Structures are given as structure tokens and as C-alpha cells.
Coordinates of C-alpha atoms and ligand atoms in Angstrom, one line a residue:
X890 CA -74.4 12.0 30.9
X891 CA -75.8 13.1 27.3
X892 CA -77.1 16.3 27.2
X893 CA -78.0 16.9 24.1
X894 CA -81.5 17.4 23.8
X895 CA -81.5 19.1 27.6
X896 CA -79.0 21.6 26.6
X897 CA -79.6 21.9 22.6
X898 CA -76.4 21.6 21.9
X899 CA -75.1 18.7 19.9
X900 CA -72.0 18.4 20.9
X901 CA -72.6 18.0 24.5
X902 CA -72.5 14.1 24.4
X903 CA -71.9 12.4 27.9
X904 CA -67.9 12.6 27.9
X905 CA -67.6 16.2 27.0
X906 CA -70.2 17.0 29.5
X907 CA -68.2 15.5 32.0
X908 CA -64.8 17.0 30.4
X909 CA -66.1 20.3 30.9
X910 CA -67.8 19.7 34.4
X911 CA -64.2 18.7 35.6
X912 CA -62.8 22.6 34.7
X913 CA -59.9 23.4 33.3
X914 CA -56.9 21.5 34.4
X915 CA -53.2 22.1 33.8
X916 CA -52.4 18.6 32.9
X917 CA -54.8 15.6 32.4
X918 CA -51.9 12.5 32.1
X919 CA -53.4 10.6 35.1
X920 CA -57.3 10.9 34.8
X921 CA -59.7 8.4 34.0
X922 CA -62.7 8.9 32.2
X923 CA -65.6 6.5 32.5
X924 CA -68.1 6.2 29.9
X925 CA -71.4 3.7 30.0
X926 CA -70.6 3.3 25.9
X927 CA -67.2 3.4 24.0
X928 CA -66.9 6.9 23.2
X929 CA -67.5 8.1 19.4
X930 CA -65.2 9.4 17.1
X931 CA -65.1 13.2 18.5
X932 CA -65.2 12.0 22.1
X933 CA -62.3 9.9 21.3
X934 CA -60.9 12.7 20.2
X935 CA -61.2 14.5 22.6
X936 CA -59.5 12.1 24.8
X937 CA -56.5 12.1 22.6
X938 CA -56.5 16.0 22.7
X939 CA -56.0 16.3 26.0
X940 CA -54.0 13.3 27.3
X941 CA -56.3 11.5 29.4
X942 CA -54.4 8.8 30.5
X943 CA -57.2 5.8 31.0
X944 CA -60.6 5.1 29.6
X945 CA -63.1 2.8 31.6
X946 CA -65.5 1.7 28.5
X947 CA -68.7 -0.1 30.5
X948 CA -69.6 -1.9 27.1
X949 CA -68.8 -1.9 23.4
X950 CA -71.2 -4.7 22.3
X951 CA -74.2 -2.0 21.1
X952 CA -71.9 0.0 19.6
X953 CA -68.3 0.1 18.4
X954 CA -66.5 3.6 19.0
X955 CA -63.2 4.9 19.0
X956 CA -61.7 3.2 22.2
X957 CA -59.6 0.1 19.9
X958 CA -58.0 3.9 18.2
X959 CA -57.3 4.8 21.7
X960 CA -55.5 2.0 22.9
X961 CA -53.5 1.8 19.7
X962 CA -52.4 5.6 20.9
X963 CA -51.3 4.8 23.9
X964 CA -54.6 5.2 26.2
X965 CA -55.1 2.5 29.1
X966 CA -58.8 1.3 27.6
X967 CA -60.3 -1.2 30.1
X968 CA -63.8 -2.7 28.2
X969 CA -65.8 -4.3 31.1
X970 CA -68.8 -5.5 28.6
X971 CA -71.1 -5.4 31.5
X972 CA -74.0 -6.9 31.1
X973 CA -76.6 -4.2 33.2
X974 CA -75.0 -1.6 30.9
X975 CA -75.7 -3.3 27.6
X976 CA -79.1 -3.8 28.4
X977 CA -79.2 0.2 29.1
X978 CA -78.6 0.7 25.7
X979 CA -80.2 -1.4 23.9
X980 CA -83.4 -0.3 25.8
X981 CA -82.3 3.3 25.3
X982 CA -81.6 2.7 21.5
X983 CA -84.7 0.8 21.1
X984 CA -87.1 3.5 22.5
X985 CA -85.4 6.3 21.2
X986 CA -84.3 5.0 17.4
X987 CA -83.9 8.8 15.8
X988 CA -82.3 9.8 18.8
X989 CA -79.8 7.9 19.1
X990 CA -79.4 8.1 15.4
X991 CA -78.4 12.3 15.5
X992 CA -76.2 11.0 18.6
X993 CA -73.7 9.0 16.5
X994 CA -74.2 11.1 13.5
X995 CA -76.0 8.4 11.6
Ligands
ZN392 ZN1 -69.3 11.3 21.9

């Protein structure tokens, strides 16, 4: 997950938490990465970077990222829209409006 404000670090957004969690790897053509949101611009990119093969995207209704730029490079992108996870963020988004702000550099 985000750990931005835990760690003070703003780039440690929830898929290059996980990224780095996971260790270096030789190769990542066949790993999936799973993300509640569709990832933002650097997360995409990172993505891109380093090959990862698929990206599970729970929704992409609150907010539009990079996964569209993903699939047009090649990237499996599977968009599930579920509905628990959009109600996550708007709740989160709602709550925490200058927060989530500084997290998509708005
Ligand atoms: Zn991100």
C-alpha cells in the first residue's frame, strides 16, 4: 500500500512499495502487479521500466491513470471496476482531500 506519509517519502506510492518489497529480480516479463487504483503516471512508468508483463487495475472510475498507456505498450491491463474498491476511494479521497491531492501531484 501507499506509504507516503508513513515513510516520508513521496515517492513510495503503493506500486513502488510493493516493487521494491518484491527485491531485485533478474527479469520481470511474467509478473503481475495488482493495484486497488490505475497506477499514475510514474507508477506506470515504472511498470514500463521494468517489463512487468500484466497489470490487475481494481478500478479506474475515481481516477484515470496510466494503465490505457500501458496497454497501448504492450502490458496485459485487466480493469475489474469493482465496485467495493471504488467506494474505498472515494471514501479515502473524500476524507483525506489534500492528501490525495500531493498523491497525484495535483
Ligand atoms: Zn503511483
Amino acid at each position: 500500500r501507499n506509504r507516503r506519509v508513513q515513510d516520508g517519502d513521496p515517492s513510495m506510492h503503493a506500486e513502488t512499495a510493493a516493487f521494491r518489497a518484491a527485491g531485485r529480480q533478474r527479469s520481470y516479463r511474467g509478473t503481475t502487479m495488482v493495484t486497488t487504483l490505475s497506477p499514475c503516471w510514474y507508477c506506470s512508468g515504472l511498470v514500463r521500466q521494468f517489463g512487468i508483463s500484466r497489470v490487475v487495475v481494481g478500478e479506474a472510475v475515481t481516477f484515470h491513470g496510466g494503465h490505457d498507456w500501458l496497454a497501448g505498450h504492450g502490458v496485459e491491463v485487466v480493469v475489474l471496476d469493482d465496485p467495493e474498491c471504488v467506494a474505498m476511494m472515494r471514501e479515502f479521497t473524500a476524507r483525506n482531500a489534500e492528501l490525495w491531492g500531493e498523491d497525484i501531484g495535483e
